[in-house]
């Protein structure tokens, strides 16, 4: 039996409190890992990691949401840890170490008001809050912080990679990037190829964002997500054949796909078509928002949902029902599934005066139709995560 050391809390230092928000993607789904465009907002719900530096290399975690604890050493293999939620934190520590941050132990309490696996990026909120906490704990311990950490997107890439090494999910950069770089009151048009960003205001007096959690749970690791990513890679390889040299599906446009698409079997053609049309929709949606054309924005959301349902096949009957209900309600500009799909949540944009009514309609109609309960609420476009010290908290 392996003996675990007990993490000894630092006798003097007060805890580091790191918080990272969840996100709702307004449009641009399954495009990030194809080097395309996404348009998310961070929301006013998130995950908090309160960490006390310890004097050794042990990590002791307590998850309030799971009612469980985990302990491991900073150099343990993240992929084999139990319980599985601890892998997110261990994955972050392992990627930070590999990128030059000295290993430090800590004791931490993790709390969240995000639904777990609900399509609002609870996993990136956890990896990002853990990364912010770990860096701050190292800094307090006198460690030299590698200068690259200040470069935009670097910590987000570490959090994305953590999910791959620790959980086997080959997710894209959208979720951690949003959690670490979002701005209050604004949506973020991110070009996932070069990480250039354009912020577009989402004025609270013009539009409210309503999120409905279907209660259907996905497990991205369970295969569908990685399978879609694999299909995109296969479509790209076939299109590239001899001659063409596309770096990603992002490099295709509608006319190139019309000309070259016959080289693809039907399923791969539909996957590629989703990516091509979604990239165009997302850029147009950002422009529509910038010129306050919410009606056009809403129509693009509906087209996005249809494309995800028919071409990409990542929706499910419960998400489709939520979208249908929203689109019949008063004051709604548009509605679609958000996040990886196979369950999770929908997002609807609605006139502020009709938001409360939409929340009620979605909850009652969804239950009537499916027998399930949806958690529906208005969310606010919020700022990025960050760290503070909490001298009052007790270790
Ligand atoms: C999940 C992934 C993201 C992104 C979305 C789909 O949320 O973590 O990187 O691919 O699915 O848009």
Coordinates of C-alpha atoms and ligand atoms in Angstrom, one line a residue:
X1 CA 0.0 0.0 0.0
X2 CA 1.3 3.4 -0.9
X3 CA 1.3 5.9 1.9
X4 CA 0.1 9.3 1.1
X5 CA 1.6 12.2 3.0
X6 CA -0.8 14.5 4.7
X7 CA -0.7 18.0 3.2
X8 CA 0.6 20.3 5.9
X9 CA -1.1 23.7 5.6
X10 CA 1.3 26.6 5.7
X11 CA 1.2 28.0 9.2
X12 CA 1.2 31.7 8.2
X13 CA -0.3 32.2 4.7
X14 CA -4.0 32.9 4.1
X15 CA -5.8 31.1 1.3
X16 CA -5.6 32.0 -2.3
X17 CA -9.1 32.2 -3.8
X18 CA -9.3 31.6 -7.6
X19 CA -12.5 31.9 -9.5
X20 CA -13.3 31.0 -13.1
X21 CA -16.7 31.5 -14.8
X22 CA -18.7 29.1 -16.9
X23 CA -19.6 30.1 -20.4
X24 CA -22.4 30.1 -22.9
X25 CA -21.5 29.9 -26.5
X26 CA -23.9 32.2 -28.5
X27 CA -22.8 30.7 -31.8
X28 CA -19.8 28.9 -33.4
X29 CA -20.2 25.3 -32.2
X30 CA -17.7 22.5 -32.9
X31 CA -15.6 25.0 -34.8
X32 CA -12.8 25.7 -32.2
X33 CA -10.9 22.5 -32.9
X34 CA -11.2 23.2 -36.6
X35 CA -9.3 26.5 -36.1
X36 CA -12.5 28.4 -36.7
X37 CA -14.6 31.1 -35.1
X38 CA -16.6 31.1 -31.8
X39 CA -18.7 33.7 -30.1
X40 CA -19.1 32.9 -26.4
X41 CA -19.8 35.0 -23.3
X42 CA -18.6 34.1 -19.7
X43 CA -21.5 33.9 -17.3
X44 CA -22.2 34.9 -13.7
X45 CA -21.8 31.4 -12.4
X46 CA -18.5 29.6 -11.9
X47 CA -16.1 27.6 -9.8
X48 CA -14.1 28.7 -6.9
X49 CA -10.9 27.0 -5.7
X50 CA -9.7 28.2 -2.3
X51 CA -6.2 26.9 -1.8
X52 CA -3.9 26.9 1.2
X53 CA -0.2 26.5 0.3
X54 CA 1.3 23.4 2.0
X55 CA 4.9 22.8 2.9
X56 CA 5.3 19.6 0.9
X57 CA 4.3 18.1 -2.5
X58 CA 0.9 16.7 -1.4
X59 CA -2.4 17.9 -2.9
X60 CA -5.5 17.5 -0.8
X61 CA -8.8 18.4 -2.4
X62 CA -12.3 18.7 -1.1
X63 CA -15.2 19.0 -3.7
X64 CA -18.4 20.4 -2.2
X65 CA -20.4 19.5 -5.3
X66 CA -19.4 15.8 -5.1
X67 CA -19.1 15.6 -1.3
X68 CA -15.8 13.8 -1.8
X69 CA -12.1 14.4 -1.1
X70 CA -9.1 13.4 -3.1
X71 CA -5.4 13.3 -2.3
X72 CA -2.4 12.8 -4.5
X73 CA 1.2 13.9 -5.0
X74 CA 2.0 16.7 -7.5
X75 CA 3.8 14.2 -9.8
X76 CA 1.2 11.4 -9.8
X77 CA -0.2 10.4 -13.2
X78 CA -3.4 12.4 -13.6
X79 CA -5.1 9.9 -15.9
X80 CA -5.4 7.1 -13.2
X81 CA -6.5 9.2 -10.2
X82 CA -9.7 8.6 -8.3
X83 CA -12.2 10.1 -8.0
X84 CA -12.3 11.2 -11.6
X85 CA -13.0 14.9 -10.9
X86 CA -9.5 15.2 -9.3
X87 CA -8.0 14.4 -12.7
X88 CA -8.9 17.9 -13.9
X89 CA -6.8 19.5 -11.1
X90 CA -4.0 16.9 -11.4
X91 CA -3.9 17.4 -15.2
X92 CA -3.5 21.1 -14.8
X93 CA -0.6 20.6 -12.3
X94 CA 1.1 18.2 -14.6
X95 CA 0.9 20.5 -17.7
X96 CA 2.0 23.5 -15.6
X97 CA 5.0 21.5 -14.4
X98 CA 5.9 20.3 -17.9
X99 CA 5.8 24.0 -19.0
X100 CA 8.3 25.0 -16.3
X101 CA 6.3 26.0 -13.2
X102 CA 7.8 24.4 -10.1
X103 CA 5.6 21.8 -8.5
X104 CA 4.0 22.9 -5.3
X105 CA 1.5 21.2 -3.0
X106 CA -1.7 22.7 -1.6
X107 CA -4.9 21.9 0.1
X108 CA -8.0 23.2 -1.6
X109 CA -11.7 23.4 -1.3
X110 CA -13.6 23.5 -4.6
X111 CA -17.1 24.9 -4.8
X112 CA -19.2 25.6 -7.9
X113 CA -22.7 27.0 -8.8
X114 CA -22.4 25.5 -12.3
X115 CA -24.4 22.4 -13.2
X116 CA -21.9 19.7 -13.8
X117 CA -21.8 18.4 -17.3
X118 CA -24.6 20.8 -18.3
X119 CA -22.9 22.3 -21.4
X120 CA -21.9 25.5 -19.5
X121 CA -18.2 24.5 -19.3
X122 CA -18.0 23.3 -15.8
X123 CA -14.8 21.4 -16.6
X124 CA -13.0 24.5 -18.0
X125 CA -14.1 26.5 -15.0
X126 CA -12.5 23.9 -12.8
X127 CA -9.2 23.6 -14.8
X128 CA -8.9 27.4 -15.0
X129 CA -9.6 28.1 -11.4
X130 CA -7.2 25.4 -10.4
X131 CA -4.5 26.8 -12.7
X132 CA -4.9 30.3 -11.4
X133 CA -4.7 29.0 -7.8
X134 CA -1.7 26.8 -8.5
X135 CA 0.2 29.6 -10.1
X136 CA -0.6 32.0 -7.2
X137 CA 0.4 29.4 -4.6
X138 CA 3.7 28.9 -6.4
X139 CA 4.3 32.7 -6.6
X140 CA 3.6 33.0 -2.9
X141 CA 6.0 30.2 -2.2
X142 CA 8.7 32.3 -4.0
X143 CA 8.8 30.2 -7.2
X144 CA 10.1 31.9 -10.4
X145 CA 7.0 32.2 -12.6
X146 CA 7.8 31.6 -16.3
X147 CA 7.3 34.8 -18.3
X148 CA 5.2 33.1 -20.9
X149 CA 2.4 32.7 -18.4
X150 CA 1.5 36.4 -19.0
X151 CA 1.1 35.8 -22.8
X152 CA -2.6 35.7 -23.8
X153 CA -3.9 32.2 -24.4
X154 CA -1.0 30.3 -22.9
X155 CA -2.7 29.4 -19.6
X156 CA -5.9 28.6 -21.6
X157 CA -3.9 26.2 -23.8
X158 CA -2.5 24.5 -20.7
X159 CA -6.0 24.0 -19.3
X160 CA -7.2 22.6 -22.7
X161 CA -4.3 20.2 -22.7
X162 CA -5.0 19.2 -19.1
X163 CA -8.4 17.8 -20.1
X164 CA -6.8 15.8 -22.9
X165 CA -4.0 14.2 -20.8
X166 CA -6.1 13.7 -17.7
X167 CA -9.5 12.8 -19.2
X168 CA -8.8 11.9 -22.8
X169 CA -11.2 14.6 -24.1
X170 CA -9.7 16.3 -27.2
X171 CA -11.5 19.6 -26.6
X172 CA -10.7 22.9 -28.1
X173 CA -9.6 26.3 -26.7
X174 CA -13.0 28.1 -26.5
X175 CA -13.9 27.2 -23.0
X176 CA -10.7 28.0 -21.1
X177 CA -10.0 31.0 -23.3
X178 CA -13.4 32.5 -22.4
X179 CA -13.0 31.7 -18.7
X180 CA -9.6 33.5 -18.6
X181 CA -10.2 36.4 -21.1
X182 CA -13.9 37.3 -21.2
X183 CA -15.1 40.9 -20.5
X184 CA -18.2 41.9 -18.6
X185 CA -21.1 42.9 -20.9
X186 CA -19.5 41.7 -24.0
X187 CA -19.4 38.6 -26.3
X188 CA -16.0 37.5 -27.6
X189 CA -15.4 36.7 -31.2
X190 CA -12.4 34.4 -31.1
X191 CA -10.4 33.3 -34.1
X192 CA -9.2 29.9 -32.8
X193 CA -6.4 29.8 -35.3
X194 CA -4.4 32.8 -34.1
X195 CA -6.4 33.6 -31.0
X196 CA -7.2 37.1 -32.2
X197 CA -10.2 38.5 -30.4
X198 CA -12.9 41.1 -31.2
X199 CA -15.2 42.0 -28.3
X200 CA -18.8 42.8 -29.2
X201 CA -21.1 44.5 -26.7
X202 CA -24.2 42.7 -25.6
X203 CA -26.3 45.6 -24.2
X204 CA -28.4 44.5 -21.2
X205 CA -31.2 47.0 -22.2
X206 CA -31.5 45.3 -25.7
X207 CA -31.1 41.6 -25.0
X208 CA -31.3 39.0 -22.3
X209 CA -29.6 35.6 -22.4
X210 CA -31.7 32.7 -21.1
X211 CA -30.1 29.3 -20.5
X212 CA -32.1 26.1 -20.2
X213 CA -30.4 23.0 -18.9
X214 CA -32.2 20.0 -20.3
X215 CA -31.1 17.7 -17.4
X216 CA -29.8 15.3 -20.0
X217 CA -26.2 14.6 -19.2
X218 CA -23.4 14.0 -21.7
X219 CA -20.1 12.6 -21.1
X220 CA -17.7 14.1 -23.7
X221 CA -15.2 11.4 -22.8
X222 CA -17.8 8.8 -23.7
X223 CA -16.9 9.1 -27.3
X224 CA -19.2 11.3 -29.3
X225 CA -17.1 14.4 -29.1
X226 CA -13.8 12.8 -29.9
X227 CA -15.6 10.9 -32.7
X228 CA -16.8 14.1 -34.3
X229 CA -13.3 15.5 -34.1
X230 CA -11.9 12.4 -35.7
X231 CA -14.4 12.7 -38.5
X232 CA -13.3 16.3 -39.2
X233 CA -9.7 15.1 -39.4
X234 CA -10.7 12.4 -41.8
X235 CA -12.6 14.8 -44.0
X236 CA -9.6 17.1 -44.1
X237 CA -7.2 14.2 -45.0
X238 CA -9.5 13.1 -47.8
X239 CA -10.0 16.6 -49.1
X240 CA -6.2 17.2 -49.0
X241 CA -5.5 14.2 -51.2
X242 CA -2.7 14.9 -53.6
X243 CA -2.4 18.6 -54.4
X244 CA -4.7 20.6 -52.0
X245 CA -3.0 21.6 -48.8
X246 CA -5.6 22.8 -46.3
X247 CA -4.4 23.2 -42.8
X248 CA -7.8 22.7 -41.3
X249 CA -11.5 22.7 -42.3
X250 CA -11.4 26.4 -41.5
X251 CA -9.6 26.9 -44.8
X252 CA -12.6 25.7 -46.8
X253 CA -15.4 27.9 -47.9
X254 CA -18.8 27.1 -49.4
X255 CA -17.7 27.2 -53.0
X256 CA -14.6 25.0 -52.3
X257 CA -16.7 22.5 -50.5
X258 CA -19.3 22.4 -53.3
X259 CA -16.4 21.7 -55.8
X260 CA -14.4 19.3 -53.6
X261 CA -17.1 17.8 -51.4
X262 CA -17.8 14.9 -53.8
X263 CA -14.6 13.3 -52.7
X264 CA -16.2 12.8 -49.3
X265 CA -18.6 10.0 -48.2
X266 CA -22.0 11.5 -47.1
X267 CA -21.4 11.6 -43.4
X268 CA -18.1 13.3 -43.7
X269 CA -19.6 15.8 -46.2
X270 CA -22.3 16.7 -43.7
X271 CA -19.7 17.2 -40.9
X272 CA -17.5 19.4 -43.1
X273 CA -20.6 21.3 -44.3
X274 CA -21.5 22.1 -40.7
X275 CA -18.0 23.5 -39.9
X276 CA -17.9 25.6 -43.1
X277 CA -21.4 27.1 -42.7
X278 CA -21.0 27.6 -38.9
X279 CA -17.8 29.6 -39.4
X280 CA -19.6 31.9 -41.9
X281 CA -22.6 32.2 -39.6
X282 CA -20.5 33.0 -36.6
X283 CA -18.6 35.9 -38.3
X284 CA -21.9 37.2 -39.7
X285 CA -23.5 36.9 -36.2
X286 CA -20.8 39.1 -34.7
X287 CA -21.3 41.7 -37.4
X288 CA -25.1 41.6 -36.8
X289 CA -24.7 42.0 -33.1
X290 CA -22.3 44.9 -33.6
X291 CA -24.9 46.8 -35.8
X292 CA -27.7 45.8 -33.3
X293 CA -29.4 43.5 -35.8
X294 CA -30.7 41.1 -33.3
X295 CA -33.3 39.7 -35.6
X296 CA -30.6 38.5 -38.0
X297 CA -28.5 37.2 -35.1
X298 CA -31.5 35.1 -34.0
X299 CA -32.0 33.6 -37.4
X300 CA -28.4 32.6 -37.6
X301 CA -28.8 30.9 -34.2
X302 CA -31.7 28.9 -35.5
X303 CA -29.7 27.9 -38.6
X304 CA -26.8 26.9 -36.4
X305 CA -29.1 24.6 -34.4
X306 CA -30.5 23.0 -37.5
X307 CA -27.0 22.4 -38.8
X308 CA -25.9 20.8 -35.5
X309 CA -29.0 18.7 -35.5
X310 CA -28.9 17.5 -39.0
X311 CA -25.4 17.7 -40.3
X312 CA -23.3 17.4 -37.2
X313 CA -25.8 15.2 -35.3
X314 CA -24.9 16.3 -31.8
X315 CA -28.4 17.5 -30.6
X316 CA -31.0 15.3 -28.9
X317 CA -34.8 15.4 -28.7
X318 CA -34.8 17.2 -25.4
X319 CA -32.6 20.1 -26.7
X320 CA -34.7 20.2 -29.9
X321 CA -37.9 20.5 -27.7
X322 CA -36.3 23.4 -25.7
X323 CA -35.4 25.2 -28.9
X324 CA -38.9 24.7 -30.4
X325 CA -40.6 26.0 -27.2
X326 CA -38.4 29.1 -27.1
X327 CA -39.0 29.9 -30.7
X328 CA -42.7 30.0 -30.2
X329 CA -42.4 32.4 -27.2
X330 CA -42.9 36.2 -27.4
X331 CA -39.8 38.4 -27.8
X332 CA -37.4 35.6 -28.7
X333 CA -34.7 36.5 -31.3
X334 CA -33.2 33.0 -31.6
X335 CA -32.5 29.8 -29.7
X336 CA -30.0 26.9 -30.1
X337 CA -28.2 24.2 -28.3
X338 CA -24.9 25.4 -26.8
X339 CA -21.7 23.5 -26.0
X340 CA -20.6 20.0 -27.0
X341 CA -24.2 18.7 -27.3
X342 CA -25.6 15.1 -26.7
X343 CA -27.5 16.8 -23.9
X344 CA -26.7 19.8 -21.8
X345 CA -28.2 23.3 -22.4
X346 CA -29.8 25.6 -24.9
X347 CA -29.3 29.3 -25.1
X348 CA -32.0 31.8 -26.2
X349 CA -31.7 35.5 -26.8
X350 CA -34.8 37.4 -25.9
X351 CA -36.0 41.0 -25.4
X352 CA -35.4 41.9 -21.8
X353 CA -39.1 42.5 -21.1
X354 CA -40.0 39.0 -22.2
X355 CA -37.2 37.1 -20.4
X356 CA -39.1 36.3 -17.2
X357 CA -42.0 34.9 -19.2
X358 CA -39.6 32.8 -21.4
X359 CA -38.0 31.3 -18.3
X360 CA -41.5 30.2 -17.0
X361 CA -42.7 29.0 -20.4
X362 CA -39.5 26.9 -21.0
X363 CA -39.8 25.3 -17.6
X364 CA -43.5 24.4 -17.7
X365 CA -43.7 23.4 -21.4
X366 CA -40.6 21.3 -21.3
X367 CA -41.8 19.3 -18.3
X368 CA -45.2 18.9 -20.0
X369 CA -43.6 17.6 -23.2
X370 CA -40.8 15.4 -21.8
X371 CA -41.6 14.7 -18.2
X372 CA -38.2 16.1 -17.3
X373 CA -37.4 19.2 -15.3
X374 CA -35.3 21.9 -16.9
X375 CA -33.3 24.4 -14.9
X376 CA -33.9 27.7 -16.7
X377 CA -32.4 31.1 -15.8
X378 CA -31.2 34.4 -17.1
X379 CA -27.4 34.7 -17.2
X380 CA -25.3 37.8 -17.5
X381 CA -22.3 38.3 -19.7
X382 CA -19.5 38.5 -17.1
X383 CA -15.8 39.1 -16.8
X384 CA -12.9 36.6 -16.8
X385 CA -11.7 34.6 -13.8
X386 CA -9.1 35.9 -11.4
X387 CA -7.4 35.4 -8.0
X388 CA -7.7 37.2 -4.7
X389 CA -6.3 36.6 -1.2
X390 CA -8.7 36.0 1.6
X391 CA -7.1 36.8 4.9
X392 CA -10.3 36.2 6.8
X393 CA -10.8 32.5 5.8
X394 CA -9.7 29.8 8.1
X395 CA -7.5 26.9 7.0
Ligands
LIG1 C1 -17.1 21.5 -25.7 C2 -15.6 21.7 -25.9 C3 -15.3 23.0 -26.7 C4 -16.1 23.0 -28.0 C5 -17.5 22.7 -27.7 C6 -18.3 22.6 -29.0 O1 -17.6 22.5 -24.9 O2 -14.9 21.8 -24.6 O3 -13.9 23.1 -26.9 O4 -15.5 22.2 -28.9 O5 -17.7 21.5 -27.0 O6 -18.3 23.9 -29.7

